Short mmCIF file of C-alpha atoms in Angstrom, two decimals:
data_model
loop_
_atom_site.label_atom_id
_atom_site.label_comp_id
_atom_site.label_asym_id
_atom_site.label_seq_id
_atom_site.Cartn_x
_atom_site.Cartn_y
_atom_site.Cartn_z
CA MET A 1244 -25.48 -9.10 -4.54
CA SER A 1245 -25.99 -11.84 -2.02
CA THR A 1246 -22.54 -13.40 -1.88
CA LEU A 1247 -19.13 -12.19 -0.90
CA THR A 1248 -17.81 -12.99 -4.37
CA PRO A 1249 -19.08 -10.32 -6.78
CA THR A 1250 -19.65 -11.03 -10.45
CA LEU A 1251 -17.61 -8.90 -12.84
CA THR A 1252 -20.08 -7.02 -15.02
CA PRO A 1253 -19.86 -3.88 -17.19
CA THR A 1254 -21.91 -2.04 -14.57
CA LEU A 1255 -19.53 -3.06 -11.78
CA VAL A 1256 -16.52 -1.94 -13.83
CA THR A 1257 -18.17 1.41 -14.64
CA ASP A 1258 -19.24 1.99 -11.04
CA THR A 1259 -15.78 1.11 -9.75
CA TRP A 1260 -14.20 3.51 -12.24
CA ASN A 1261 -16.58 6.29 -11.19
CA VAL A 1262 -15.79 5.76 -7.51
CA MET A 1263 -12.05 5.68 -8.18
CA THR A 1264 -12.12 8.91 -10.21
CA ARG A 1265 -14.22 10.55 -7.49
CA GLU A 1266 -11.64 9.58 -4.88
CA LEU A 1267 -8.78 10.81 -7.06
CA LYS A 1268 -10.19 14.31 -7.60
CA PRO A 1269 -8.78 15.68 -4.32
CA VAL A 1270 -5.37 14.21 -5.20
CA PHE A 1271 -5.24 15.98 -8.57
CA ARG A 1272 -6.86 19.11 -7.16
CA GLU A 1273 -4.19 19.36 -4.46
CA PRO A 1274 -1.09 17.51 -5.72
CA ALA A 1275 0.87 19.15 -2.92
CA SER A 1276 -0.68 16.56 -0.61
CA VAL A 1277 1.34 13.88 -2.41
CA LEU A 1278 4.51 15.92 -1.95
CA PHE A 1279 3.69 16.50 1.72
CA ALA A 1280 3.37 12.75 2.23
CA MET A 1281 6.90 12.40 0.82
CA VAL A 1282 8.55 14.35 3.65
CA GLN A 1283 9.09 11.37 5.94
CA PRO A 1284 10.35 8.97 3.22
CA LEU A 1285 12.78 11.58 1.92
CA VAL A 1286 14.04 12.25 5.45
CA PHE A 1287 14.65 8.53 5.89
CA LEU A 1288 16.50 8.46 2.58
CA ALA A 1289 18.70 11.35 3.66
CA LEU A 1290 19.45 10.05 7.16
CA PHE A 1291 19.49 6.25 6.83
CA ALA A 1292 20.90 5.56 3.36
CA PRO A 1293 24.35 7.10 4.07
CA LEU A 1294 24.72 4.76 7.06
CA LEU A 1295 24.27 1.61 4.98
CA PRO A 1296 27.30 -0.10 3.41
CA ASP A 1297 27.36 -0.95 -0.27
CA THR A 1298 25.82 -4.35 -0.91
CA GLY A 1299 28.21 -5.33 -3.68
CA ASP A 1300 25.47 -4.93 -6.29
CA GLY A 1301 25.78 -1.17 -6.45
CA SER A 1302 25.14 1.70 -4.06
CA ALA A 1303 23.24 1.30 -0.81
CA LEU A 1304 20.37 3.18 -2.45
CA GLN A 1305 19.79 0.20 -4.73
CA TRP A 1306 18.88 -1.80 -1.60
CA PHE A 1307 17.25 1.00 0.38
CA VAL A 1308 14.96 2.63 -2.20
CA PRO A 1309 12.65 -0.39 -2.69
CA GLY A 1310 12.12 -0.52 1.07
CA ILE A 1311 11.19 3.16 1.13
CA VAL A 1312 8.74 2.58 -1.73
CA ALA A 1313 7.18 -0.25 0.28
CA MET A 1314 6.99 2.02 3.32
CA THR A 1315 5.19 4.80 1.45
CA THR A 1316 2.82 2.25 -0.07
CA LEU A 1317 1.90 0.70 3.27
CA MET A 1318 1.52 4.01 5.08
CA GLY A 1319 -0.47 5.63 2.29
CA ALA A 1320 -2.84 2.70 1.88
CA SER A 1321 -3.33 2.36 5.63
CA PHE A 1322 -4.67 5.93 5.70
CA THR A 1323 -7.51 5.07 3.29
CA GLY A 1324 -9.95 4.66 6.15
CA ALA A 1325 -9.19 8.14 7.50
CA ASN A 1326 -11.07 9.71 4.59
CA LEU A 1327 -14.02 7.43 5.29
CA LEU A 1328 -14.09 8.51 8.94
CA GLN A 1329 -14.54 12.10 7.78
CA GLU A 1330 -17.20 11.12 5.24
CA MET A 1331 -19.19 9.31 7.92
CA VAL A 1332 -19.15 12.48 10.03
CA THR A 1333 -20.36 14.69 7.18
CA GLY A 1334 -22.92 12.15 5.94
CA SER A 1335 -21.47 11.83 2.44
CA HIS A 1336 -20.79 8.12 2.98
CA GLU A 1337 -24.45 7.48 3.80
CA ARG A 1338 -25.48 9.35 0.66
CA LEU A 1339 -23.26 7.06 -1.40
CA LEU A 1340 -24.82 4.01 0.25
CA VAL A 1341 -28.29 4.98 -0.96
CA SER A 1342 -27.01 5.71 -4.48
CA PRO A 1343 -27.25 3.10 -7.28
CA LEU A 1344 -23.56 2.29 -6.77
CA SER A 1345 -22.93 -1.24 -5.52
CA ARG A 1346 -21.15 -1.91 -2.23
CA THR A 1347 -18.45 -3.75 -4.16
CA SER A 1348 -17.69 -0.78 -6.41
CA LEU A 1349 -17.56 1.57 -3.41
CA LEU A 1350 -14.91 -0.59 -1.77
CA VAL A 1351 -12.87 -1.61 -4.81
CA GLY A 1352 -12.90 1.89 -6.30
CA ARG A 1353 -11.56 3.38 -3.10
CA ALA A 1354 -8.94 0.67 -2.75
CA LEU A 1355 -7.76 1.04 -6.37
CA LYS A 1356 -7.41 4.77 -5.87
CA GLU A 1357 -4.35 4.12 -3.69
CA ILE A 1358 -2.41 2.86 -6.71
CA VAL A 1359 -2.14 6.32 -8.29
CA PRO A 1360 -0.50 8.12 -5.34
CA MET A 1361 1.80 5.12 -4.93
CA LEU A 1362 2.97 5.43 -8.54
CA MET A 1363 3.43 9.20 -8.19
CA GLN A 1364 5.45 8.83 -5.00
CA THR A 1365 7.59 6.07 -6.49
CA ALA A 1366 8.38 8.28 -9.48
CA ILE A 1367 9.40 11.11 -7.14
CA ILE A 1368 11.64 8.84 -5.06
CA ILE A 1369 13.37 7.45 -8.15
CA ALA A 1370 13.80 10.94 -9.62
CA VAL A 1371 15.41 12.17 -6.40
CA CYS A 1372 17.73 9.17 -6.06
CA THR A 1373 18.84 8.69 -9.67
CA PRO A 1374 21.50 11.47 -9.51
CA PHE A 1375 22.98 9.74 -6.44
CA SER A 1376 24.17 6.45 -7.98
CA PHE A 1377 20.76 4.80 -8.15
CA ASP A 1378 20.48 2.72 -11.34
CA LEU A 1379 17.02 2.63 -12.89
CA HIS A 1380 15.95 -0.75 -14.30
CA LEU A 1381 12.60 0.15 -15.80
CA GLY A 1382 11.35 -3.37 -16.50
CA GLY A 1383 12.04 -4.51 -12.97
CA VAL A 1384 10.49 -1.38 -11.48
CA LEU A 1385 7.31 -1.84 -13.50
CA LEU A 1386 6.93 -5.45 -12.34
CA ALA A 1387 7.62 -4.33 -8.77
CA MET A 1388 4.81 -1.78 -9.11
CA VAL A 1389 2.39 -4.57 -10.03
CA ILE A 1390 3.28 -6.36 -6.80
CA MET A 1391 3.00 -3.16 -4.77
CA ALA A 1392 -0.30 -2.23 -6.42
CA ALA A 1393 -1.95 -5.50 -5.37
CA PHE A 1394 -0.58 -5.09 -1.86
CA SER A 1395 -1.84 -1.49 -1.61
CA VAL A 1396 -5.34 -2.54 -2.72
CA GLY A 1397 -5.50 -5.11 0.06
CA ILE A 1398 -4.19 -2.77 2.75
CA GLY A 1399 -6.51 0.00 1.55
CA ALA A 1400 -9.51 -2.32 1.79
CA LEU A 1401 -8.50 -3.44 5.30
CA SER A 1402 -8.13 0.21 6.35
CA PHE A 1403 -11.59 0.89 4.92
CA ALA A 1404 -13.01 -2.01 6.96
CA LEU A 1405 -11.28 -0.76 10.10
CA ALA A 1406 -12.85 2.67 9.62
CA LEU A 1407 -16.30 1.10 9.33
CA VAL A 1408 -15.76 -0.86 12.55
CA SER A 1409 -14.45 2.31 14.25
CA ARG A 1410 -17.50 4.42 13.34
CA GLY A 1411 -17.79 7.19 15.93
CA GLN A 1412 -14.56 6.08 17.63
CA ASP A 1413 -11.73 7.64 15.65
CA TRP A 1414 -9.26 6.81 18.41
CA LEU A 1415 -9.79 3.11 17.75
CA PHE A 1416 -8.88 3.49 14.07
CA TRP A 1417 -5.70 5.43 14.79
CA THR A 1418 -4.65 3.15 17.65
CA VAL A 1419 -4.93 0.00 15.53
CA GLN A 1420 -3.37 1.66 12.48
CA GLN A 1421 -0.33 2.96 14.36
CA THR A 1422 0.06 -0.26 16.36
CA LEU A 1423 0.23 -2.43 13.24
CA VAL A 1424 2.00 -0.30 10.62
CA PHE A 1425 5.37 0.27 12.26
CA PRO A 1426 5.94 -3.33 13.42
CA LEU A 1427 5.09 -4.49 9.89
CA LEU A 1428 7.70 -2.09 8.48
CA LEU A 1429 10.41 -3.03 10.95
CA LEU A 1430 9.79 -6.77 10.67
CA ALA A 1431 10.01 -6.54 6.87
CA GLY A 1432 13.54 -5.15 7.06
CA VAL A 1433 12.54 -1.95 5.30
CA LEU A 1434 15.08 0.26 7.07
CA LEU A 1435 17.68 -2.25 8.24
CA PRO A 1436 18.59 -5.75 7.02
CA LEU A 1437 17.48 -8.62 9.27
CA ASP A 1438 20.29 -10.99 8.27
CA GLY A 1439 21.82 -10.90 11.74
CA ALA A 1440 18.53 -10.78 13.64
CA PRO A 1441 17.82 -13.32 16.41
CA GLY A 1442 15.73 -16.36 15.56
CA TRP A 1443 12.53 -15.13 17.19
CA LEU A 1444 12.70 -11.92 15.17
CA ARG A 1445 13.26 -13.83 11.96
CA PHE A 1446 10.28 -16.03 12.84
CA LEU A 1447 8.03 -12.98 13.21
CA SER A 1448 9.45 -11.58 9.98
CA ASP A 1449 8.54 -14.79 8.15
CA LEU A 1450 4.91 -14.33 9.26
CA ASN A 1451 4.81 -10.82 7.81
CA PRO A 1452 3.46 -10.66 4.22
CA LEU A 1453 5.29 -7.38 3.67
CA THR A 1454 8.57 -9.26 4.11
CA TYR A 1455 7.95 -11.27 0.93
CA VAL A 1456 6.82 -8.18 -0.96
CA VAL A 1457 9.98 -6.27 -0.02
CA GLU A 1458 12.22 -9.26 -0.79
CA ALA A 1459 10.61 -9.48 -4.23
CA VAL A 1460 10.84 -5.82 -5.20
CA ARG A 1461 14.47 -5.38 -4.10
CA PRO A 1462 16.00 -7.61 -6.80
CA LEU A 1463 13.53 -6.22 -9.34
CA PHE A 1464 14.74 -2.68 -8.63
CA ALA A 1465 18.27 -3.99 -9.19
CA GLY A 1466 17.33 -5.54 -12.54
CA SER A 1467 17.39 -9.15 -11.29
CA TYR A 1468 14.52 -11.62 -11.68
CA PRO A 1469 14.74 -14.53 -9.19
CA LEU A 1470 11.57 -16.47 -9.95
CA ASP A 1471 11.11 -18.01 -6.51
CA THR A 1472 11.43 -14.68 -4.68
CA ILE A 1473 9.23 -12.84 -7.17
CA GLY A 1474 6.65 -15.62 -7.02
CA ALA A 1475 6.54 -15.43 -3.23
CA GLY A 1476 6.07 -11.67 -3.41
CA LEU A 1477 3.29 -11.96 -5.97
CA LEU A 1478 1.55 -14.61 -3.89
CA ALA A 1479 1.83 -12.57 -0.69
CA SER A 1480 0.46 -9.42 -2.33
CA ALA A 1481 -2.37 -11.37 -3.99
CA LEU A 1482 -3.34 -12.98 -0.68
CA VAL A 1483 -3.35 -9.58 1.06
CA ALA A 1484 -5.52 -8.16 -1.73
CA ALA A 1485 -7.97 -11.07 -1.55
CA LEU A 1486 -8.16 -10.94 2.24
CA GLY A 1487 -8.57 -7.17 2.29
CA LEU A 1488 -11.37 -7.17 -0.28
CA ALA A 1489 -13.18 -10.04 1.45
CA VAL A 1490 -12.99 -8.37 4.87
CA GLY A 1491 -13.89 -4.99 3.39
CA LEU A 1492 -16.96 -6.34 1.59
CA ARG A 1493 -18.16 -8.10 4.73
CA ALA A 1494 -17.69 -4.91 6.76
CA MET A 1495 -19.55 -2.88 4.11
CA ARG A 1496 -22.54 -5.20 4.16
CA ALA A 1497 -22.56 -5.47 7.95
CA SER A 1498 -22.63 -1.68 8.29
CA SER A 1499 -25.46 -1.16 5.76
#
């Protein structure tokens, strides 16, 4: 393929599926890894949620849970490149590069893989919170998962590109990852509302694509469907996905 815009073909779909299932095997082989990744979100739920006042639309969990789902999605997808760092050390990544699989399928398959753990973790969070006055609105949650899935694909692809750039310098990957993830979370109002934040903080929040994603999934989790907010969230997640895949494909071809 000579352009950055791949053509959707049966071979590309098959290759992408094969890569995704390959990446998912460790997840299904060791499902405890998904549970282990839930420790921090569950701790936040236990320690932060009781401090939040009711919003008037139900319990504080109705407001807080979507933010925690967004947090687990961002953190999980941002770790995608960590697996690639290990594969580059062992040589398995190079073996994939000389296989018949296209560069596009290698990237997209790995990025799509992040959707499955995200869905599993969301189900766990909802199951834990439902006995504690969290109302499940299935239709809204499913639409929210579509928004989060697109966002996770983009972040996963960007993490993949960062790992390629950081080849042989793991410290660079972890420095950039940690430097970006937590400001994105805080500026999106995941843990605390930003209604009373100073103007400069609100300005930075408005530049954060995660802000629009979180603002879209919160009403959806509450069973509300404000079209303008949902549209902004869909657009933000789609732009992140498009940017991530474009940057990831360029990094893949530059490293070949």
